[in-house]
Coordinates of C-alpha atoms in Angstrom, one line a residue:
X223 CA 0.0 0.0 0.0
X224 CA 1.1 3.5 -0.7
X225 CA 1.9 5.4 2.4
X226 CA -0.4 8.5 3.0
X227 CA 1.9 11.5 3.3
X228 CA -0.7 14.2 2.9
X229 CA -0.6 16.9 5.7
X230 CA -2.9 16.4 8.6
X231 CA -6.4 18.0 8.3
X232 CA -6.5 21.6 9.6
X233 CA -8.6 21.8 12.8
X234 CA -11.8 23.9 12.4
X235 CA -11.7 27.5 13.5
X236 CA -14.5 29.5 15.0
X237 CA -15.4 32.8 13.6
X238 CA -18.3 35.2 14.4
X239 CA -21.5 34.3 12.7
X240 CA -22.6 37.1 10.4
X241 CA -25.1 39.6 11.8
X242 CA -27.8 38.4 9.4
X243 CA -28.2 34.7 8.7
X244 CA -30.8 32.2 8.0
X245 CA -31.1 29.0 10.0
X246 CA -31.3 26.0 7.7
X247 CA -33.7 24.0 9.7
X248 CA -36.4 21.6 8.7
X249 CA -40.0 22.2 9.7
X250 CA -39.8 20.3 13.0
X251 CA -36.8 22.4 14.2
X252 CA -38.7 25.7 13.4
X253 CA -41.7 24.5 15.3
X254 CA -39.5 23.6 18.3
X255 CA -37.9 27.1 18.3
X256 CA -41.3 28.7 18.2
X257 CA -42.4 26.7 21.2
X258 CA -39.3 27.7 23.1
X259 CA -39.9 31.4 22.3
X260 CA -43.5 31.2 23.5
X261 CA -42.4 29.4 26.7
X262 CA -39.8 32.1 27.3
X263 CA -42.4 34.9 26.9
X264 CA -44.5 33.2 29.6
X265 CA -41.8 33.4 32.2
X266 CA -41.6 36.1 34.9
X267 CA -38.9 38.8 34.6
X268 CA -36.8 37.0 37.3
X269 CA -37.3 33.6 35.6
X270 CA -36.2 35.1 32.3
X271 CA -33.0 36.4 34.0
X272 CA -32.2 33.0 35.4
X273 CA -32.9 31.3 32.1
X274 CA -30.6 33.7 30.2
X275 CA -27.9 33.3 32.8
X276 CA -27.9 29.5 32.4
X277 CA -28.2 29.8 28.6
X278 CA -25.2 32.1 28.3
X279 CA -23.2 29.8 30.6
X280 CA -23.9 27.0 28.0
X281 CA -22.5 29.0 25.1
X282 CA -19.0 28.8 23.6
X283 CA -16.9 31.8 22.4
X284 CA -18.3 31.9 18.9
X285 CA -21.9 31.9 20.2
X286 CA -21.1 34.6 22.7
X287 CA -19.5 36.7 20.0
X288 CA -22.6 36.4 17.9
X289 CA -24.7 37.3 20.9
X290 CA -22.6 40.4 21.5
X291 CA -23.0 41.6 17.9
X292 CA -26.8 41.5 18.5
X293 CA -26.8 43.1 21.9
X294 CA -24.3 46.0 21.6
X295 CA -26.1 48.1 18.9
X296 CA -29.4 47.8 20.9
X297 CA -27.8 49.2 24.0
X298 CA -26.5 52.3 22.2
X299 CA -28.9 55.2 22.9
X300 CA -28.9 58.7 21.3
X301 CA -29.8 60.7 24.4
X302 CA -30.4 63.9 22.5
X303 CA -32.9 62.1 20.2
X304 CA -34.6 60.4 23.1
X305 CA -35.0 63.4 25.4
X306 CA -37.8 66.0 25.0
X307 CA -36.6 68.8 22.7
X308 CA -36.7 71.4 25.5
X309 CA -34.3 69.4 27.7
X310 CA -32.0 68.5 24.8
X311 CA -31.8 72.2 23.8
X312 CA -31.0 73.1 27.4
X313 CA -28.1 70.6 27.5
X314 CA -26.7 71.9 24.2
X315 CA -26.9 75.5 25.4
X316 CA -24.0 74.8 27.8
X317 CA -21.7 74.5 24.8
X318 CA -19.8 77.8 24.7
X319 CA -17.5 77.4 21.8
X320 CA -19.0 77.4 18.3
X321 CA -16.2 74.9 17.3
X322 CA -17.5 72.5 19.8
X323 CA -21.1 73.0 18.6
X324 CA -19.8 72.3 15.1
X325 CA -18.3 69.0 16.2
X326 CA -21.6 68.1 17.8
X327 CA -23.3 68.4 14.4
X328 CA -21.0 65.7 13.1
X329 CA -22.3 63.0 15.5
X330 CA -25.3 62.1 13.5
X331 CA -27.8 63.4 10.9
X332 CA -30.3 64.0 13.6
X333 CA -27.9 66.1 15.7
X334 CA -26.9 68.0 12.6
X335 CA -30.5 68.8 11.7
X336 CA -31.5 69.5 15.3
X337 CA -28.6 71.9 16.0
X338 CA -28.7 73.7 12.7
X339 CA -32.4 74.2 12.3
X340 CA -33.6 75.0 15.8
X341 CA -33.8 78.8 16.1
X342 CA -34.4 78.5 19.9
X343 CA -30.9 77.2 20.6
X344 CA -29.2 80.0 18.5
X345 CA -31.5 82.7 20.1
X346 CA -30.4 81.5 23.6
X347 CA -26.7 81.5 22.5
X348 CA -27.1 85.0 21.1
X349 CA -28.6 86.2 24.4
X350 CA -25.9 84.4 26.4
X351 CA -23.1 86.2 24.4
X352 CA -25.0 89.5 24.4
X353 CA -25.3 89.4 20.6
X354 CA -28.1 91.9 19.8
X355 CA -30.2 91.8 16.6
X356 CA -29.6 95.1 14.8
X357 CA -31.5 96.7 12.0
X358 CA -28.9 95.5 9.5
X359 CA -29.3 91.9 10.4
X360 CA -31.9 89.6 9.0
X361 CA -35.6 89.7 9.9
X362 CA -36.1 87.9 13.3
X363 CA -38.9 85.9 11.7
X364 CA -36.4 84.0 9.6
X365 CA -35.7 80.5 10.8
X366 CA -31.9 80.8 10.3
X367 CA -31.7 84.4 11.5
X368 CA -30.3 83.7 15.0
X369 CA -27.8 81.1 13.7
X370 CA -26.5 83.5 11.1
X371 CA -26.5 86.3 13.7
X372 CA -24.5 84.3 16.1
X373 CA -22.0 83.2 13.5
X374 CA -21.5 86.7 12.2
X375 CA -21.1 88.3 15.7
X376 CA -18.7 85.5 16.8
X377 CA -16.7 85.9 13.6
X378 CA -16.4 89.7 14.2
X379 CA -15.2 89.1 17.8
X380 CA -12.6 86.7 16.6
X381 CA -11.4 89.1 13.9
X382 CA -11.0 91.9 16.5
X383 CA -8.7 89.6 18.6
X384 CA -6.8 88.2 15.7
X385 CA -6.9 90.9 13.0
X386 CA -9.3 91.7 10.2
X387 CA -9.0 92.9 6.6
X388 CA -6.8 96.1 6.5
X389 CA -7.1 98.7 3.7
X390 CA -4.2 101.1 3.6
X391 CA -4.6 104.5 2.1
X392 CA -1.3 106.2 1.6
X393 CA -2.3 108.9 -0.9
X394 CA -5.0 111.5 -0.9
X395 CA -3.4 113.6 1.9
X396 CA -1.3 116.6 1.2
X397 CA 1.2 118.0 3.7
X398 CA 0.0 118.8 7.2
X399 CA -1.1 117.1 10.3
X400 CA -4.5 115.5 11.0
X401 CA -6.6 117.2 13.6
X402 CA -10.0 115.5 13.5
X403 CA -11.7 112.3 12.4
X404 CA -15.1 110.8 12.1
X405 CA -16.5 107.9 10.1
X406 CA -19.6 105.9 9.5
X407 CA -20.4 103.0 7.2
X408 CA -20.3 105.2 4.1
X409 CA -18.0 108.2 4.7
X410 CA -14.7 108.8 6.5
X411 CA -14.1 112.5 7.1
X412 CA -10.7 113.8 8.0
X413 CA -9.9 117.4 9.1
X414 CA -6.4 118.7 8.5
X415 CA -4.4 121.8 9.4
X416 CA -3.8 122.6 5.7
X417 CA -7.3 124.1 5.4
X418 CA -8.8 121.0 3.8
X419 CA -11.4 118.4 4.8
X420 CA -10.8 115.0 3.0
X421 CA -13.8 112.6 2.5
X422 CA -13.1 108.9 1.8
X423 CA -15.3 105.9 1.1
X424 CA -15.1 103.8 4.3
X425 CA -15.5 100.5 2.5
X426 CA -12.9 101.0 -0.3
X427 CA -10.7 103.7 1.1
X428 CA -11.0 105.7 -2.1
X429 CA -11.1 109.5 -1.9
X430 CA -14.5 110.8 -2.8
X431 CA -14.1 114.6 -2.5
X432 CA -12.2 117.4 -0.8
X433 CA -14.2 120.1 1.0
X434 CA -12.4 123.4 0.5
X435 CA -13.2 126.9 1.9
X436 CA -11.6 127.2 5.3
X437 CA -8.7 129.8 5.2
X438 CA -6.9 128.2 8.1
X439 CA -6.4 124.8 9.7
X440 CA -9.5 122.8 10.5
X441 CA -9.3 121.9 14.2
X442 CA -12.7 120.4 14.9
X443 CA -15.5 118.6 12.9
X444 CA -18.5 116.4 13.5
X445 CA -21.4 115.1 11.4
X446 CA -24.8 113.8 12.2
X447 CA -27.2 111.6 10.2
X448 CA -26.6 108.7 7.8
X449 CA -29.1 106.3 9.4
X450 CA -31.6 104.3 7.4
X451 CA -34.5 106.6 8.4
X452 CA -32.3 109.8 8.2
X453 CA -29.8 109.4 5.4
X454 CA -28.9 113.1 5.1
X455 CA -25.7 114.0 6.8
X456 CA -24.9 117.4 8.2
X457 CA -21.2 118.2 8.8
X458 CA -20.0 121.0 11.0
X459 CA -16.4 122.2 10.9
X460 CA -14.3 125.0 12.6
X461 CA -10.7 126.1 12.7
X462 CA -8.1 128.8 12.6
X463 CA -10.1 131.2 10.3
X464 CA -12.7 131.7 13.1
X465 CA -15.5 130.6 10.9
X466 CA -17.9 127.7 11.5
X467 CA -19.1 126.0 8.3
X468 CA -22.2 123.8 7.8
X469 CA -21.9 121.3 5.0
X470 CA -24.3 118.9 3.2
X471 CA -21.9 115.9 3.5
X472 CA -23.8 113.6 1.1
X473 CA -23.5 116.2 -1.7
X474 CA -20.3 117.8 -0.7
X475 CA -21.9 121.3 -0.7
X476 CA -21.5 124.2 1.7
X477 CA -24.8 125.3 3.3
X478 CA -23.8 128.1 5.7
X479 CA -20.8 130.1 7.0
X480 CA -21.4 131.0 10.6
X481 CA -19.4 134.0 11.7
X482 CA -18.9 135.6 15.1
X483 CA -15.9 134.0 16.9
X484 CA -12.9 136.3 17.0
X485 CA -10.3 133.6 17.4
X486 CA -9.7 129.9 16.5
X487 CA -12.6 127.6 16.9
X488 CA -11.0 124.9 19.0
X489 CA -13.9 122.5 19.8
X490 CA -17.5 121.9 18.8
X491 CA -20.4 119.5 19.5
X492 CA -23.6 118.8 17.5
X493 CA -26.6 117.9 19.7
X494 CA -28.8 117.1 16.8
X495 CA -29.3 118.3 13.2
X496 CA -30.6 121.6 14.5
X497 CA -28.5 122.6 17.6
X498 CA -24.7 122.8 17.8
X499 CA -22.2 124.4 20.2
X500 CA -18.8 125.8 19.3
X501 CA -15.9 126.8 21.7
X502 CA -13.1 129.2 20.8
X503 CA -9.9 130.7 22.0
X504 CA -11.8 134.0 22.2
X505 CA -13.1 132.6 25.6
X506 CA -16.7 132.3 24.4
X507 CA -19.0 129.5 23.3
X508 CA -21.7 130.0 20.7
X509 CA -25.0 128.1 20.3
X510 CA -26.2 127.8 16.7
X511 CA -29.3 126.7 14.8
X512 CA -27.4 124.9 12.1
X513 CA -30.6 124.1 10.2
X514 CA -31.3 127.8 9.6
X515 CA -27.8 129.0 9.9
X516 CA -28.4 131.5 12.7
X517 CA -26.8 132.3 16.1
X518 CA -29.0 131.5 19.1
X519 CA -26.8 132.4 22.1
X520 CA -23.3 133.6 23.0
X521 CA -22.1 131.9 26.2
X522 CA -19.8 134.3 28.1
X523 CA -18.0 133.7 31.4
X524 CA -14.7 131.9 30.8
X525 CA -11.6 134.0 31.2
X526 CA -9.3 132.0 28.9
X527 CA -9.5 129.8 25.9
X528 CA -12.3 127.2 25.7
X529 CA -10.5 123.9 25.2
X530 CA -13.3 121.3 25.3
X531 CA -17.1 121.0 25.2
X532 CA -19.7 118.3 25.5
X533 CA -23.5 118.3 25.1
X534 CA -26.3 116.3 26.7
X535 CA -30.0 117.2 26.2
X536 CA -30.5 120.8 26.9
X537 CA -27.2 121.3 28.7
X538 CA -23.7 122.0 27.5
X539 CA -20.5 121.6 29.6
X540 CA -17.2 123.4 28.8
X541 CA -13.7 123.2 30.1
X542 CA -11.2 126.1 29.8
X543 CA -7.6 127.1 30.3
X544 CA -8.9 129.4 33.1
X545 CA -8.9 126.2 35.3
X546 CA -12.8 126.1 35.5
X547 CA -15.6 124.2 33.9
X548 CA -19.1 125.5 33.3
X549 CA -22.6 124.1 32.9
X550 CA -24.8 126.0 30.4
X551 CA -28.5 125.9 29.7
X552 CA -28.9 125.7 25.9
X553 CA -32.5 127.0 26.0
X554 CA -31.6 130.3 27.7
X555 CA -27.9 130.6 27.2
X556 CA -27.3 131.1 30.9
X557 CA -24.5 129.6 33.0
X558 CA -26.0 127.3 35.6
X559 CA -22.9 126.5 37.5
X560 CA -19.2 127.3 37.5
X561 CA -17.1 124.3 38.5
X562 CA -14.0 125.4 40.6
X563 CA -11.4 123.0 41.9
X564 CA -8.7 122.3 39.3
X565 CA -5.4 124.2 39.8
X566 CA -4.4 124.0 36.1
X567 CA -5.8 124.1 32.6
X568 CA -8.7 121.7 31.8
X569 CA -8.1 119.7 28.6
X570 CA -11.1 117.4 28.4
X571 CA -14.7 117.2 29.6
X572 CA -17.4 114.6 29.2
X573 CA -20.9 114.1 30.6
X574 CA -23.6 111.3 30.6
X575 CA -26.4 113.5 31.7
X576 CA -25.9 112.8 35.4
X577 CA -22.3 113.5 36.1
X578 CA -19.5 115.4 34.5
X579 CA -15.8 114.3 34.4
X580 CA -13.0 116.8 33.8
X581 CA -9.3 116.1 33.1
X582 CA -6.6 118.7 33.8
X583 CA -3.0 119.5 33.6
X584 CA -2.9 119.1 37.4
X585 CA -3.0 115.3 36.8
X586 CA -6.4 115.0 38.5
X587 CA -9.8 113.9 37.3
X588 CA -12.8 115.6 39.0
X589 CA -16.3 114.3 39.0
X590 CA -19.2 116.8 39.2
X591 CA -23.0 116.7 39.5
X592 CA -24.6 118.0 36.4
X593 CA -27.7 119.1 38.4
X594 CA -26.0 120.9 41.3
X595 CA -22.5 121.5 40.1
X596 CA -21.1 119.9 43.3
X597 CA -17.7 118.1 43.1
X598 CA -18.5 114.5 44.0
X599 CA -15.0 113.1 43.9
X600 CA -11.4 113.7 42.9
X601 CA -9.8 110.7 41.2
X602 CA -6.0 110.4 41.9
X603 CA -3.6 108.1 40.2
X604 CA -2.3 109.8 37.1
X605 CA 1.0 111.6 37.5
X606 CA 0.8 114.0 34.6
X607 CA -1.8 115.8 32.3
X608 CA -5.1 113.9 31.9
X609 CA -5.9 114.8 28.3
X610 CA -8.2 111.9 27.3
X611 CA -11.5 110.9 28.8
X612 CA -14.5 108.8 27.7
X613 CA -17.6 108.2 29.8
X614 CA -20.2 105.5 29.0
X615 CA -22.8 104.5 31.5
X616 CA -21.0 104.1 34.8
X617 CA -17.6 103.5 33.3
X618 CA -15.0 106.2 32.8
X619 CA -11.7 105.5 31.0
X620 CA -8.8 108.0 31.3
X621 CA -5.5 108.4 29.4
X622 CA -2.7 110.6 30.6
X623 CA 0.6 112.0 29.5
X624 CA 2.2 109.4 31.9
X625 CA 1.3 106.7 29.4
X626 CA -1.2 105.0 31.7
X627 CA -4.8 104.0 31.0
X628 CA -7.2 103.8 34.0
X629 CA -10.7 102.4 34.2
X630 CA -13.0 103.9 36.8
X631 CA -16.3 102.8 38.3
X632 CA -18.5 105.9 38.6
X633 CA -20.8 104.2 41.1
X634 CA -17.9 103.9 43.6
X635 CA -15.3 106.3 42.1
X636 CA -12.7 103.5 42.4
X637 CA -10.1 102.5 39.8
X638 CA -10.9 99.0 38.6
X639 CA -8.2 98.6 36.0
X640 CA -4.8 100.2 35.4
X641 CA -2.6 99.7 32.3
X642 CA 0.9 100.8 31.9
X643 CA 0.0 101.2 28.3
X644 CA 2.5 103.3 26.4
X645 CA 6.0 104.8 26.7
X646 CA 4.8 108.3 26.0
X647 CA 1.7 110.5 26.3
X648 CA -1.6 108.9 25.3
X649 CA -3.1 111.0 22.6
X650 CA -6.2 109.0 21.6
X651 CA -8.5 106.4 23.3
X652 CA -11.9 104.8 22.8
X653 CA -13.6 101.9 24.5
X654 CA -16.7 99.8 24.3
X655 CA -18.1 96.9 26.4
X656 CA -15.2 94.6 25.4
X657 CA -12.2 96.7 24.3
X658 CA -10.0 99.7 24.8
X659 CA -8.1 101.0 21.8
X660 CA -5.3 103.4 22.7
X661 CA -2.7 105.4 20.8
X662 CA 0.2 107.5 22.0
X663 CA 3.2 109.6 21.0
X664 CA 5.3 106.4 21.0
X665 CA 3.7 105.7 17.6
X666 CA 1.9 102.6 18.8
X667 CA -1.8 101.6 18.7
X668 CA -2.8 98.9 21.2
X669 CA -5.9 96.8 21.8
X670 CA -6.8 95.9 25.4
X671 CA -9.4 93.6 27.0
X672 CA -11.3 96.0 29.3
X673 CA -12.8 93.2 31.5
X674 CA -9.6 91.2 32.1
X675 CA -7.2 94.1 32.0
X676 CA -4.7 92.6 29.6
X677 CA -3.1 93.5 26.2
X678 CA -4.8 91.6 23.4
X679 CA -2.5 92.7 20.6
X680 CA -0.6 95.5 18.9
X681 CA -3.2 96.8 16.6
X682 CA -1.0 98.0 13.8
X683 CA 2.7 98.4 12.9
X684 CA 4.4 101.2 14.8
X685 CA 4.4 104.6 13.2
X686 CA 6.2 107.9 13.8
X687 CA 3.0 109.7 15.0
X688 CA -0.6 108.5 15.5
X689 CA -2.9 111.3 14.7
X690 CA -6.4 109.9 15.4
X691 CA -8.2 106.7 16.0
X692 CA -11.9 105.7 16.0
X693 CA -13.9 102.5 15.8
X694 CA -17.4 101.0 15.8
X695 CA -18.5 97.4 16.1
X696 CA -17.1 96.3 12.8
X697 CA -14.5 98.8 11.7
X698 CA -11.6 100.8 13.0
X699 CA -9.8 103.8 11.3
X700 CA -6.3 104.8 12.2
X701 CA -4.6 107.9 11.0
X702 CA -0.9 108.2 11.4
X703 CA 2.4 109.4 10.0
X704 CA 4.8 106.8 8.8
X705 CA 8.4 107.5 8.0
X706 CA 9.2 107.4 4.3
X707 CA 11.6 104.8 3.1
X708 CA 15.0 106.0 1.9
X709 CA 14.2 104.9 -1.7
X710 CA 10.9 106.7 -1.6
X711 CA 12.6 109.8 -0.3
X712 CA 15.1 109.7 -3.1
X713 CA 12.5 109.1 -5.8
X714 CA 10.4 112.0 -4.5
X715 CA 13.5 114.2 -3.9
X716 CA 11.8 115.2 -0.7
X717 CA 13.2 116.1 2.7
X718 CA 9.9 115.2 4.5
X719 CA 10.2 113.1 7.5
X720 CA 7.0 111.1 6.8
X721 CA 3.7 110.8 5.1
X722 CA 0.1 110.5 6.4
X723 CA -1.3 107.0 6.1
X724 CA -4.8 105.9 6.9
X725 CA -5.7 102.3 7.8
X726 CA -9.3 101.0 7.7
X727 CA -9.6 97.7 9.6
X728 CA -12.7 95.7 8.7
X729 CA -13.8 92.9 11.1
X730 CA -17.1 91.9 9.5
X731 CA -15.7 89.1 7.2
X732 CA -18.7 86.7 7.6
X733 CA -20.6 85.8 4.5
X734 CA -24.2 84.5 5.3
X735 CA -24.6 81.0 3.9
X736 CA -27.5 80.0 1.7
X737 CA -30.5 78.4 3.3
X738 CA -29.5 75.0 2.1
X739 CA -25.9 75.1 3.3
X740 CA -24.8 73.5 6.5
X741 CA -23.1 75.1 9.5
X742 CA -19.4 75.9 9.1
X743 CA -16.9 76.0 11.8
X744 CA -16.1 79.6 12.7

């Protein structure tokens, strides 16, 4: 016989039985299984547990693997899907970061649909982050409105902290320094000491027109209007030629020349499109009806140049180099109170309708009652001239020649934040609920977190001089002088030390998605 030299048979291996299979049983086997199932259903819950325990003990590994493949999917529960929508939304509202919310939409189709399409969740998140629906946002009746609102506002907040789109305008200015600035969504208006007022398109940075007529440097300007329900803009300007000019800004046309001051117009304030107040080095203030182009009152009492003015309702407040501030009634032209206390010139004054804050060369800030003229407090801390103040609600921010920024609580008159902000005198500042933007003679512009008291970033590249800064919720405009490069100086054959540059920073970079598009990570 031939010897069998074939290899031994490979022992059988056990592999998981597929999830779906068909038992190949004859009719008797199927009947038996049916009877077992019916008997199992008749057992009590405890008897069923005993039965399953013994049954599992009788299974081998392959049978247990098969059993696990059946049980595991049935034990997975989508808690968001199973919970009532109100509770599920409440749970999701604890997610703070939009990036985390975006990742949640990737869990399942149900989560994606639930998060993206439920307006209640996005409305709650907007409220939580204090994102307010403005007139330029979508109609609140839109299902996707609050989602798009949240994404847009969050995108703007991120761009503020990280940097937005910057448009640089390095032509359009002739020689001279910048004295004043104001912008809105359409126009950026710049006053210069070379007799000119330059008007630019805020969105593109292109020069629109030059307003000429002043015979001396323009030292102060302000405009009102430009809202949806009031598109006409009225611009008021004053300067070294002692004239006050009223312009139709939209058309670039002069309306009136208001004469009467006998020296430089140093400051002005528009209450509304009818009433305005101007202050001059001739020691007087004048109240004008700028709609008709007529003088209403001459406010006399200061003994030196009027350096600053602010208006609230029917009252004007002024600060002078005579060391005093005054409260005036715009209806009668009478001085209600003379505020005495500073021992040097007053450079800045602000009011919110309840209190008045004045900053002086004596390094002190004094808080006064608008109603009584009483000095409520003297704020100490600055070591040099306090030339910059802004008052909003119960918060006052001050900037001094000592390079420091201070945040004050007007309910307690205490300093809540102090920043050693710059290496030289602070020349410009502005704040809102989240930020302080400051500039100084060190040529730097810095962005600060007003709540945490920390530097967020250097806002722009250092310059030789920062003329003016201003911002709103979505844009910031910086006017500065930058040193010319050596090549540029040779090409222009000029001995100028620098040129005026304007930067327009745009933080509203969010493009609303179509209704069918999905949520994108911010």
